[in-house]
């Protein structure tokens, strides 16, 4: 697919979805829309991702595209009216529009009408299927080894670690699949369930359903984790994924220098060993799931400090760790893909 | 209100909601509907609850009633077609019908029509409000001391302990309110949010919203817990309530003799000290919430064994414990209502 990604006023730092898609999706990104940065290119700001021109709006895009992706999500997940013109233009040109917003484009009267007129599709990836149910506690029965990324907070790199580990495992000849649980993962992989939007009773069940769907067809499943087990608002989602996935091994993800829960600054992060202890103890009655590796986001640090931070993180985990973007995944994958005494 | 309670083929052991309402609601129960036990009375089977005749169906009920409550919930929460005649008769007689099923009566065409014709109401208490949002992590700011019941499994007595403790606290002159989080609690109290039905991202937020709504108007809030932190299917709901409520103190509820998760028999229950440790450690980064008391359901035990089981439970908790129905709540309340070093 040839796609354009909307990221107005937020590229690259506030555009987590846009970056994820640029980095990992198989789609060809024809342009990024950011009215504050038009005239630049993606690689003026980020390396290690596919390059594309940045334009001010869909009207400036001469190439044909198959789909426009909404690549940013304001707090609350609402639709910004300043994006309407771009979505309208996309639909008028026969482009599908893919969105991970809480606001469903497929319930917007104007968009529904335009999509029908122009024979294109509105895909709200954050709308969960309506036939979900409770977990049966059987995810561990699949043939695949299940590896779950867990985090110290939101936005510490769980999705990135999941995608990079699975891709590097594949490149090394292993049969690995991703279980996408959030909107960016779903956009990248083209399937998945937005677990934070399912009925709370079905949180574990939604993850279990995805694992059962493909767990016998692969050797390794990398499950995209969400939130943090000590997050004041989102811990329920994290806990449901932990028990629903019944993982064999955990990868703890952290953002170097993060001291407090993002957006909830009165809540300090516990120590890394406390996280390891909490995740393992909480998993254990359902599934013995040791933290065997770590992924540290060091994007905010210069080179010698970044390496030191990774070493320190590995020491506090008593396990191999890396910044998956900066320092590769060899050592961590060696541990993750080694034979498992659990199996 | 004068009410009838539908509990076909399930009274009393399979009729958790019916029993809860008989025991704690202020409503006058005119009859219980159970076609297998018609001709008997409630107190032929249970003591310590209000008495009422058991009849075979709404057609056998001569007295006027204001509402028919669905007092049982099959696995899956579906509507049994064998109940349709009773609901129909109730609506034809102008009775409201109150249901905690996953199946919403207010989406059943025949019932909607009958309710409109007869000027009565279909109340689906398991339908959450649609304006919920994420937790802000501020439940602890209310004036009230917040006490949360947590459990070793589903159906171990969290709702019963919550109701009994709050009522006994009130009887002793304390200003205590209940925060209902499940269908039975909501039916008894006449308000609340069915937390297991909200969008998973809003689990903590739903509880926080209820606490903020009334937490400055009372001295004690007793929050009805749900599920268990190690339940393979429902732990996400439990974890969201734990962090959303930001409780000052926890009461651990357990069913004497329960060895494995109900319906998930391959998952053994961890030891009681393991539960205490898990709940306290998991709460701590958000709120210091010690387990200060226990509630043991000893309904399956004869008298000397029941007392021994409570003593043993108290010893394993290192805190006072009771069977709230059988042995009263004096000692446990003394601990719960004592001055709190946290505040």
XYZ file of C-alpha atoms in Angstrom:
686
model
C 0.000 0.000 0.000
C 1.031 3.578 -0.670
C 0.073 5.720 2.296
C 0.180 9.261 3.645
C 0.404 9.885 7.395
C -1.249 12.828 9.124
C 0.900 14.208 11.969
C 0.096 17.929 12.093
C 2.203 19.982 14.510
C 3.447 16.837 16.220
C 6.109 15.268 14.019
C 8.206 13.530 15.135
C 8.158 13.662 18.947
C 4.393 13.695 19.487
C 3.649 11.312 16.628
C 4.197 7.847 18.093
C 1.921 6.130 15.598
C 3.446 7.919 12.592
C 6.946 6.937 13.707
C 5.955 3.323 14.330
C 4.437 3.009 10.886
C 7.436 4.736 9.220
C 9.760 2.381 11.046
C 7.995 -0.966 10.790
C 5.124 -1.089 8.322
C 5.567 -2.743 4.934
C 3.608 0.115 3.359
C 5.320 2.762 1.264
C 4.953 6.141 2.951
C 4.460 8.720 0.189
C 4.297 11.732 2.522
C 3.888 12.893 6.094
C 1.390 15.729 6.644
C 2.630 18.310 9.163
C 1.739 21.922 8.443
C 4.518 23.135 10.777
C 7.283 21.255 8.997
C 6.309 21.212 5.348
C 9.254 21.396 2.983
C 11.414 19.231 5.255
C 11.885 15.486 4.967
C 11.341 12.762 7.576
C 15.076 12.028 7.794
C 15.790 15.659 8.706
C 14.411 14.673 12.111
C 14.695 10.899 12.530
C 17.105 8.317 11.214
C 16.584 4.560 10.946
C 13.145 4.955 9.359
C 11.979 5.149 5.741
C 12.271 8.648 4.324
C 9.403 10.707 2.883
C 8.667 14.356 2.144
C 6.704 16.390 4.682
C 3.836 18.392 3.192
C 1.302 20.828 4.623
C -1.823 18.917 3.643
C -3.480 16.392 1.335
C -3.975 19.185 -1.207
C -0.193 19.449 -1.655
C 0.155 15.784 -2.464
C 0.333 15.055 -6.188
C 1.036 11.333 -6.001
C -1.749 8.812 -5.724
C -2.083 7.161 -2.318
C -4.189 4.200 -1.239
C -4.782 5.357 2.311
C -4.410 8.262 4.717
C -3.408 7.205 8.241
C -4.091 9.388 11.262
C -0.638 9.192 12.859
C -1.182 11.217 16.029
C -3.559 10.908 18.975
C -4.368 13.912 21.161
C -4.998 13.218 24.857
C -8.525 11.860 25.038
C -8.346 10.499 21.480
C -10.615 13.127 19.979
C -10.727 14.291 16.367
C -9.200 17.717 15.720
C -11.441 19.757 13.441
C -8.326 21.222 11.780
C -7.744 17.762 10.248
C -11.170 17.631 8.592
C -10.058 19.214 5.330
C -7.326 16.575 4.875
C -9.659 13.666 5.588
C -12.249 15.176 3.259
C -9.671 15.598 0.470
C -8.431 12.036 0.954
C -11.931 10.589 0.693
C -12.742 12.739 -2.342
C -9.662 11.277 -4.024
C -10.823 7.753 -3.263
C -8.317 7.081 -0.443
C -9.230 4.900 2.513
C -8.735 6.595 5.887
C -7.331 4.582 8.796
C -7.641 5.930 12.340
C -6.782 4.756 15.841
C -8.685 7.570 17.543
C -11.305 6.985 20.227
C -13.526 9.150 17.995
C -14.764 6.812 15.286
C -14.554 8.282 11.785
C -17.104 5.696 10.685
C -19.655 7.488 12.877
C -18.960 10.920 11.368
C -21.817 11.766 9.019
C -19.813 13.777 6.502
C -17.058 11.161 6.278
C -19.509 8.278 5.968
C -21.231 10.060 3.104
C -17.978 10.907 1.309
C -16.632 7.367 1.723
C -19.824 5.933 0.228
C -19.774 8.390 -2.671
C -16.151 7.646 -3.514
C -16.115 3.909 -2.858
C -13.518 4.018 -0.125
C -13.300 2.758 3.423
C -13.142 4.299 6.905
C -11.173 1.941 9.151
C -11.349 2.624 12.895
C -8.739 0.254 14.254
C -9.647 1.141 17.843
C -13.120 -0.345 17.516
C -12.912 -3.837 19.051
C -14.827 -6.763 17.524
C -18.168 -7.281 19.259
C -17.937 -11.056 19.741
C -15.243 -11.058 22.452
C -15.590 -13.117 25.615
C -13.821 -13.991 28.866
C -10.501 -15.778 28.904
C -10.506 -19.544 29.421
C -6.938 -19.549 30.733
C -5.591 -21.643 27.862
C -3.214 -19.324 25.940
C -0.261 -21.368 27.214
C -1.539 -24.399 25.305
C -0.377 -23.060 21.921
C 2.776 -24.478 20.345
C 4.526 -21.103 20.141
C 6.677 -19.708 22.887
C 4.995 -16.505 24.082
C 7.126 -13.443 24.846
C 5.402 -10.382 26.335
C 6.810 -6.861 26.587
C 5.889 -5.176 29.881
C 6.702 -1.652 30.951
C 7.518 0.706 33.771
C 5.038 3.229 32.300
C 3.145 4.108 29.114
C 5.248 5.317 26.137
C 8.496 3.688 27.192
C 8.983 1.604 24.043
C 6.958 -1.608 24.409
C 5.525 -1.406 20.888
C 8.924 -0.551 19.397
C 10.669 -3.366 21.275
C 7.969 -5.844 20.219
C 8.224 -4.915 16.532
C 12.021 -4.786 16.451
C 12.520 -8.061 18.320
C 10.054 -9.900 16.091
C 11.590 -8.480 12.897
C 15.147 -9.229 13.977
C 14.135 -12.755 14.987
C 12.619 -13.263 11.549
C 15.718 -11.858 9.872
C 17.740 -14.425 11.820
C 15.570 -17.194 10.400
C 13.125 -17.753 13.255
C 9.381 -18.064 12.726
C 8.090 -15.130 14.796
C 4.719 -13.358 14.783
C 3.516 -10.176 16.524
C 0.319 -10.028 18.605
C -0.769 -6.360 18.243
C -2.770 -4.949 21.163
C -2.799 -1.201 20.427
C -3.684 1.102 17.569
C -0.158 1.601 16.234
C 0.653 -2.097 16.357
C -2.609 -2.835 14.579
C -1.869 -0.261 11.854
C 1.598 -1.717 11.325
C 0.550 -5.368 11.321
C -2.811 -4.973 9.631
C -4.675 -6.967 12.285
C -5.108 -7.113 16.066
C -7.456 -6.047 18.861
C -7.213 -2.674 20.666
C -7.226 -4.202 24.137
C -7.629 -0.882 25.938
C -11.047 -0.480 24.268
C -12.596 -3.874 25.042
C -15.064 -4.455 27.879
C -12.915 -4.791 31.011
C -14.131 -8.352 31.705
C -12.796 -9.371 28.281
C -9.295 -7.854 28.546
C -7.541 -11.181 29.098
C -9.966 -12.924 26.739
C -9.122 -10.590 23.839
C -5.405 -11.363 24.137
C -6.071 -15.078 24.547
C -8.229 -15.073 21.404
C -5.414 -13.560 19.308
C -2.856 -16.023 20.696
C -5.105 -19.006 19.993
C -5.726 -17.660 16.481
C -2.111 -17.982 15.380
C -0.123 -19.578 18.198
C 0.054 -23.025 16.615
C 1.344 -21.629 13.309
C 4.515 -20.008 14.646
C 7.443 -20.807 16.924
C 7.499 -17.461 18.718
C 4.808 -14.897 19.481
C 5.858 -11.395 20.539
C 2.909 -9.873 22.396
C 2.752 -6.076 22.465
C 2.216 -5.025 26.096
C 0.316 -1.931 27.254
C 0.627 0.513 30.151
C 2.241 -0.518 33.399
C 1.228 -2.692 36.306
C 1.486 0.295 38.674
C -0.169 2.898 36.438
C -2.926 4.748 38.364
C -5.262 4.648 35.344
C -4.223 1.829 33.005
C -2.943 -1.000 35.225
C -6.107 -3.035 34.635
C -5.270 -3.354 30.944
C -1.683 -4.349 31.766
C -2.792 -6.976 34.270
C -5.388 -8.434 31.912
C -2.784 -8.795 29.156
C -0.278 -10.381 31.570
C -2.715 -13.102 32.638
C -4.489 -13.505 29.305
C -1.241 -13.973 27.371
C 0.146 -16.544 29.847
C 3.643 -15.635 28.599
C 6.704 -17.833 28.935
C 9.050 -14.879 29.222
C 8.847 -11.156 29.858
C 10.904 -8.259 28.465
C 10.838 -5.212 30.754
C 10.770 -1.913 28.829
C 11.797 1.404 30.360
C 12.607 4.955 29.300
C 16.002 6.097 30.571
C 15.635 8.890 33.089
C 11.865 8.530 33.580
C 11.277 9.249 37.274
C 7.491 9.516 37.544
C 4.410 8.202 35.733
C 3.914 10.376 32.631
C 1.026 12.777 33.175
C 0.733 11.589 36.791
C 3.837 13.238 38.197
C 2.897 12.723 41.849
C 3.423 8.977 41.360
C 7.129 8.053 41.384
C 8.284 4.973 39.524
C 9.325 2.124 41.809
C 12.839 0.697 41.376
C 13.561 -1.665 38.476
C 13.949 -4.697 40.794
C 10.547 -3.835 42.288
C 8.984 -3.973 38.821
C 10.661 -7.310 38.076
C 9.425 -8.688 41.352
C 5.874 -7.386 40.859
C 5.453 -8.653 37.295
C 6.874 -12.081 38.128
C 4.895 -12.524 41.344
C 1.682 -11.372 39.739
C 2.129 -13.673 36.744
C 3.214 -16.709 38.740
C -0.162 -18.062 39.984
C -1.316 -18.122 36.338
C 1.981 -18.691 34.523
C 5.637 -18.782 35.527
C 6.934 -15.831 33.474
C 10.403 -14.593 34.383
C 11.748 -11.228 33.209
C 14.664 -12.461 31.086
C 15.658 -9.287 29.239
C 15.246 -5.528 29.116
C 14.669 -2.826 26.499
C 15.722 0.692 27.418
C 14.739 3.746 25.385
C 17.814 6.022 25.464
C 16.625 8.490 22.807
C 17.132 11.367 25.254
C 20.790 10.550 25.975
C 24.049 11.141 24.107
C 26.199 8.174 23.169
C 28.450 7.355 26.128
C 25.640 8.058 28.609
C 23.254 5.867 26.604
C 25.581 2.887 26.743
C 26.124 3.395 30.481
C 22.362 3.613 31.060
C 21.836 0.317 29.245
C 24.574 -1.372 31.281
C 23.093 -0.049 34.501
C 19.606 -1.202 33.445
C 20.944 -4.685 32.629
C 22.632 -4.843 36.029
C 19.449 -3.859 37.858
C 17.543 -6.535 35.888
C 20.305 -9.097 36.288
C 19.613 -9.905 32.631
C 20.755 -8.727 29.184
C 19.366 -5.389 28.014
C 19.649 -3.081 25.012
C 18.236 -0.036 23.299
C 16.642 -1.970 20.438
C 16.957 0.949 18.000
C 20.437 2.089 18.962
C 22.368 -1.007 19.981
C 20.600 -3.877 18.205
C 18.965 -6.949 19.633
C 21.532 -9.766 19.251
C 22.269 -10.462 22.890
C 18.670 -10.045 24.007
C 17.354 -12.310 21.243
C 19.928 -14.952 22.103
C 18.360 -15.159 25.549
C 14.772 -14.905 24.342
C 15.104 -17.555 21.656
C 17.171 -20.006 23.702
C 15.522 -23.241 24.716
C 13.081 -22.755 27.542
C 13.064 -25.012 30.583
C 9.309 -24.272 30.887
C 8.558 -26.173 27.695
C -40.425 -0.520 46.794
C -42.320 -3.807 46.750
C -40.437 -6.277 44.573
C -40.492 -9.846 43.280
C -37.235 -11.684 42.523
C -36.847 -14.195 39.703
C -34.574 -17.100 40.692
C -35.918 -20.100 38.746
C -34.281 -23.434 39.573
C -31.434 -21.685 41.353
C -32.688 -20.590 44.775
C -30.838 -20.216 47.037
C -27.363 -21.538 46.177
C -27.157 -20.350 42.564
C -28.966 -17.086 43.213
C -26.287 -14.729 44.494
C -28.144 -11.593 43.435
C -31.469 -12.747 44.904
C -29.799 -13.534 48.232
C -27.948 -10.233 48.322
C -31.132 -8.291 47.723
C -33.084 -10.363 50.301
C -30.364 -9.757 52.828
C -29.476 -6.115 52.311
C -31.923 -4.142 50.189
C -34.412 -1.781 51.810
C -37.082 -3.039 49.417
C -39.891 -5.286 50.591
C -39.599 -8.648 48.837
C -43.168 -9.831 48.127
C -42.139 -13.140 46.549
C -39.301 -15.149 45.078
C -40.030 -16.883 41.752
C -38.568 -20.409 41.585
C -40.661 -23.003 39.759
C -38.747 -25.831 41.486
C -39.488 -24.641 45.020
C -42.943 -23.065 44.858
C -44.950 -23.544 48.028
C -41.900 -23.179 50.247
C -40.720 -19.982 51.915
C -37.325 -18.267 51.737
C -36.564 -19.070 55.362
C -37.032 -22.785 54.728
C -33.617 -22.531 53.057
C -31.795 -19.467 54.427
C -31.873 -17.682 57.746
C -30.752 -14.116 58.484
C -32.629 -12.691 55.491
C -36.119 -11.278 55.085
C -38.736 -13.981 54.551
C -41.046 -14.258 51.532
C -43.175 -16.918 49.853
C -41.711 -18.789 46.872
C -44.053 -18.988 43.883
C -43.806 -20.656 40.476
C -44.244 -17.513 38.375
C -45.565 -13.957 38.114
C -48.998 -15.392 37.292
C -49.217 -16.878 40.812
C -48.582 -13.547 42.467
C -51.723 -11.762 43.599
C -50.128 -8.838 45.401
C -49.121 -5.704 43.555
C -45.398 -5.250 43.057
C -43.448 -2.236 41.823
C -40.637 -4.180 40.183
C -39.470 -7.626 39.116
C -35.743 -8.206 39.654
C -33.799 -10.833 37.719
C -32.009 -12.443 40.670
C -29.857 -15.024 38.867
C -27.189 -14.835 36.171
C -26.344 -17.853 34.019
C -22.716 -18.186 32.912
C -22.329 -15.759 30.028
C -25.080 -13.506 31.350
C -27.630 -14.477 28.719
C -31.413 -14.306 29.002
C -33.175 -17.650 29.452
C -36.227 -17.862 27.210
C -38.060 -19.768 29.973
C -38.148 -16.465 31.913
C -39.878 -14.555 29.111
C -43.406 -15.278 30.312
C -42.643 -13.851 33.772
C -41.060 -10.686 32.370
C -43.989 -10.287 29.966
C -46.538 -10.703 32.797
C -44.670 -8.230 34.973
C -44.624 -5.583 32.241
C -48.301 -6.187 31.437
C -49.081 -5.511 35.094
C -47.139 -2.253 34.961
C -44.107 -3.498 36.911
C -40.621 -2.210 36.162
C -38.102 -4.950 35.394
C -34.539 -4.664 36.746
C -31.792 -6.852 35.306
C -28.054 -7.285 35.769
C -27.644 -9.573 32.760
C -25.158 -8.957 29.971
C -28.198 -9.322 27.685
C -29.943 -5.955 27.824
C -33.708 -6.181 28.272
C -33.959 -2.639 26.952
C -32.794 -3.970 23.571
C -35.415 -6.748 23.448
C -38.112 -5.642 21.023
C -41.044 -7.334 22.749
C -40.072 -6.001 26.176
C -39.454 -2.482 24.880
C -42.912 -2.461 23.309
C -44.638 -3.836 26.409
C -42.827 -1.395 28.682
C -43.912 1.521 26.484
C -47.528 0.307 26.362
C -47.743 -0.125 30.120
C -45.752 2.923 31.192
C -43.055 0.991 33.003
C -39.284 0.867 32.885
C -36.627 -1.654 31.829
C -33.520 -1.037 33.949
C -30.325 -2.786 32.803
C -27.968 -2.120 35.697
C -25.055 -3.688 33.846
C -25.080 -0.996 31.175
C -22.365 1.475 32.154
C -22.821 5.214 31.637
C -21.273 6.379 28.370
C -19.423 9.411 29.683
C -16.707 7.575 31.628
C -13.046 8.475 31.315
C -9.582 7.550 32.559
C -8.621 7.864 36.201
C -6.749 10.973 37.280
C -5.255 9.236 40.310
C -7.040 11.472 42.828
C -9.485 9.177 44.681
C -7.327 9.449 47.797
C -8.062 13.185 47.984
C -11.599 12.672 49.318
C -12.310 13.248 53.008
C -13.599 9.714 53.594
C -11.416 6.822 54.580
C -11.634 4.278 51.748
C -11.903 0.564 52.594
C -11.793 -1.933 49.719
C -12.757 -5.605 49.841
C -10.410 -7.788 47.791
C -10.662 -11.505 47.201
C -8.868 -14.771 46.625
C -11.362 -15.574 43.822
C -14.781 -14.617 42.440
C -17.809 -15.508 44.605
C -15.982 -15.626 47.922
C -18.091 -12.972 49.695
C -16.711 -9.545 48.747
C -20.156 -8.076 48.084
C -21.598 -9.587 51.258
C -18.672 -8.378 53.386
C -18.937 -4.885 51.892
C -22.669 -4.618 52.586
C -22.511 -6.109 56.077
C -19.525 -4.041 57.199
C -21.096 -0.799 55.955
C -24.458 -1.595 57.568
C -22.916 -2.591 60.893
C -20.725 0.521 60.856
C -23.855 2.635 60.334
C -25.691 0.789 63.114
C -22.774 1.648 65.396
C -23.219 5.328 64.567
C -20.565 5.811 61.888
C -21.229 7.642 58.630
C -20.498 4.906 56.066
C -21.420 4.609 52.380
C -21.078 1.724 49.904
C -19.460 2.113 46.462
C -21.241 -0.564 44.363
C -19.217 -1.981 41.462
C -21.291 -5.015 40.417
C -24.872 -5.769 39.446
C -26.019 -7.077 42.833
C -24.464 -4.198 44.719
C -26.084 -1.767 42.292
C -29.513 -3.420 42.724
C -29.188 -3.261 46.500
C -27.913 0.299 46.705
C -29.886 1.749 43.806
C -26.811 3.319 42.168
C -23.295 2.398 41.038
C -21.293 1.449 37.957
C -20.850 -2.162 36.716
C -17.063 -1.928 36.489
C -16.682 -5.257 34.686
C -18.630 -3.792 31.745
C -16.769 -0.518 31.234
C -14.108 0.000 28.561
C -10.923 -1.501 30.022
C -9.058 1.826 29.888
C -11.741 3.323 32.143
C -11.792 0.611 34.853
C -9.914 2.685 37.419
C -11.643 5.856 36.216
C -15.120 4.432 36.843
C -14.274 3.640 40.463
C -12.582 6.989 40.955
C -15.645 8.786 39.597
C -17.921 7.085 42.144
C -15.542 7.838 45.014
C -15.249 11.504 44.024
C -19.046 11.690 43.745
C -19.666 10.976 47.416
C -16.322 10.731 49.194
C -16.495 14.176 50.788
C -19.971 13.548 52.211
C -19.086 10.521 54.362
C -16.470 9.395 56.862
C -16.045 5.885 55.467
C -16.499 4.412 52.016
C -16.739 0.636 51.645
C -15.813 -0.195 48.043
C -17.168 -3.470 46.672
C -14.243 -5.348 45.110
C -14.461 -7.708 42.126
C -12.676 -10.886 41.052
C -9.154 -11.618 42.204
C -5.729 -10.279 41.361
C -4.634 -13.730 40.158
C -7.795 -14.678 38.253
C -6.912 -15.879 34.716
C -9.843 -13.964 33.206
C -10.873 -11.144 35.544
C -7.674 -9.862 37.176
C -7.711 -6.718 35.022
C -10.942 -5.570 36.648
C -9.537 -6.301 40.116
C -6.322 -4.404 39.412
C -8.170 -1.404 37.963
C -10.388 -1.175 41.053
C -7.378 -1.496 43.376
C -5.555 1.442 41.786
C -8.633 3.510 40.944
C -10.014 3.329 44.498
C -6.650 4.253 46.099
C -7.874 2.573 49.293
C -6.520 3.259 52.775
C -7.171 -0.292 53.943
C -7.987 -3.664 52.436
C -10.187 -6.509 53.701
C -9.209 -9.875 52.197
C -12.224 -12.111 51.478
C -11.961 -15.875 51.074
C -14.196 -18.927 50.909
C -13.199 -21.602 53.433
C -11.939 -24.684 51.696
C -11.616 -23.147 48.211
C -8.505 -24.722 46.679
C -8.647 -23.636 43.024
C -10.076 -20.774 40.957
C -13.790 -21.477 40.448
C -14.393 -22.698 36.892
C -10.622 -22.699 36.254
C -9.715 -25.728 38.335
C -6.215 -26.110 36.865
C -5.225 -22.884 38.652
C -4.573 -23.462 42.367
C -5.072 -20.620 44.802
C -1.813 -19.248 46.203
C -1.419 -19.167 49.997
C -3.173 -16.445 52.010
C 0.133 -14.698 52.880
C 0.936 -14.655 49.141
C -2.343 -12.849 48.447
C -1.665 -10.325 51.217
C 1.783 -9.706 49.844
C 0.575 -9.370 46.229
C -2.276 -6.973 46.979
C -0.133 -4.781 49.217
C 2.854 -4.680 46.865
C 0.696 -3.983 43.854
C -1.196 -1.188 45.611
C 1.865 0.436 47.168
C 3.261 2.459 44.222
C -0.171 4.111 43.917
C -1.394 3.960 47.522
C -0.158 2.371 50.730
C -3.054 -0.031 51.411
C -2.401 -2.695 54.051
C -4.644 -5.748 54.454
C -5.921 -5.071 57.978
C -8.740 -7.613 58.274
C -10.270 -10.706 56.713
C -13.749 -12.004 55.858
C -14.122 -15.763 55.532
C -17.216 -17.406 54.055
C -17.747 -20.548 56.168
C -21.204 -21.430 54.836
C -19.983 -24.891 53.889
C -18.737 -25.760 57.392
C -20.431 -26.865 60.616
C -20.021 -24.783 63.756
C -16.815 -25.845 65.479
C -14.988 -26.220 62.146
C -16.202 -22.789 61.010
C -14.796 -21.085 64.108
C -11.498 -22.919 63.683
C -11.315 -21.938 60.023
C -11.808 -18.268 60.927
C -9.094 -18.461 63.599
C -6.719 -20.099 61.157
C -7.533 -17.471 58.495
C -6.893 -14.665 61.007
C -3.569 -16.238 61.926
C -2.473 -16.491 58.291
C -3.458 -12.841 57.778
C -1.926 -11.750 61.064
C -5.071 -9.630 61.429
C -8.594 -9.974 62.828
C -11.038 -11.997 60.718
C -14.632 -13.140 60.852
C -17.461 -14.736 58.924
C -19.513 -11.535 58.649
C -22.819 -13.414 58.514
C -22.104 -16.003 61.181
C -19.863 -14.362 63.741
C -20.582 -10.642 63.387
C -18.234 -7.797 62.551
C -17.352 -6.186 65.918
C -13.677 -7.010 66.059
C -13.056 -6.395 62.356
C -14.895 -3.054 62.447
C -12.922 -1.979 65.498
C -9.772 -2.327 63.409
C -11.251 -0.827 60.236
C -12.725 2.222 61.945
C -9.782 2.922 64.242
C -7.770 6.048 63.547
C -5.545 5.637 60.543
C -1.882 6.609 60.657
C -2.144 7.270 56.872
C -4.450 10.250 57.444
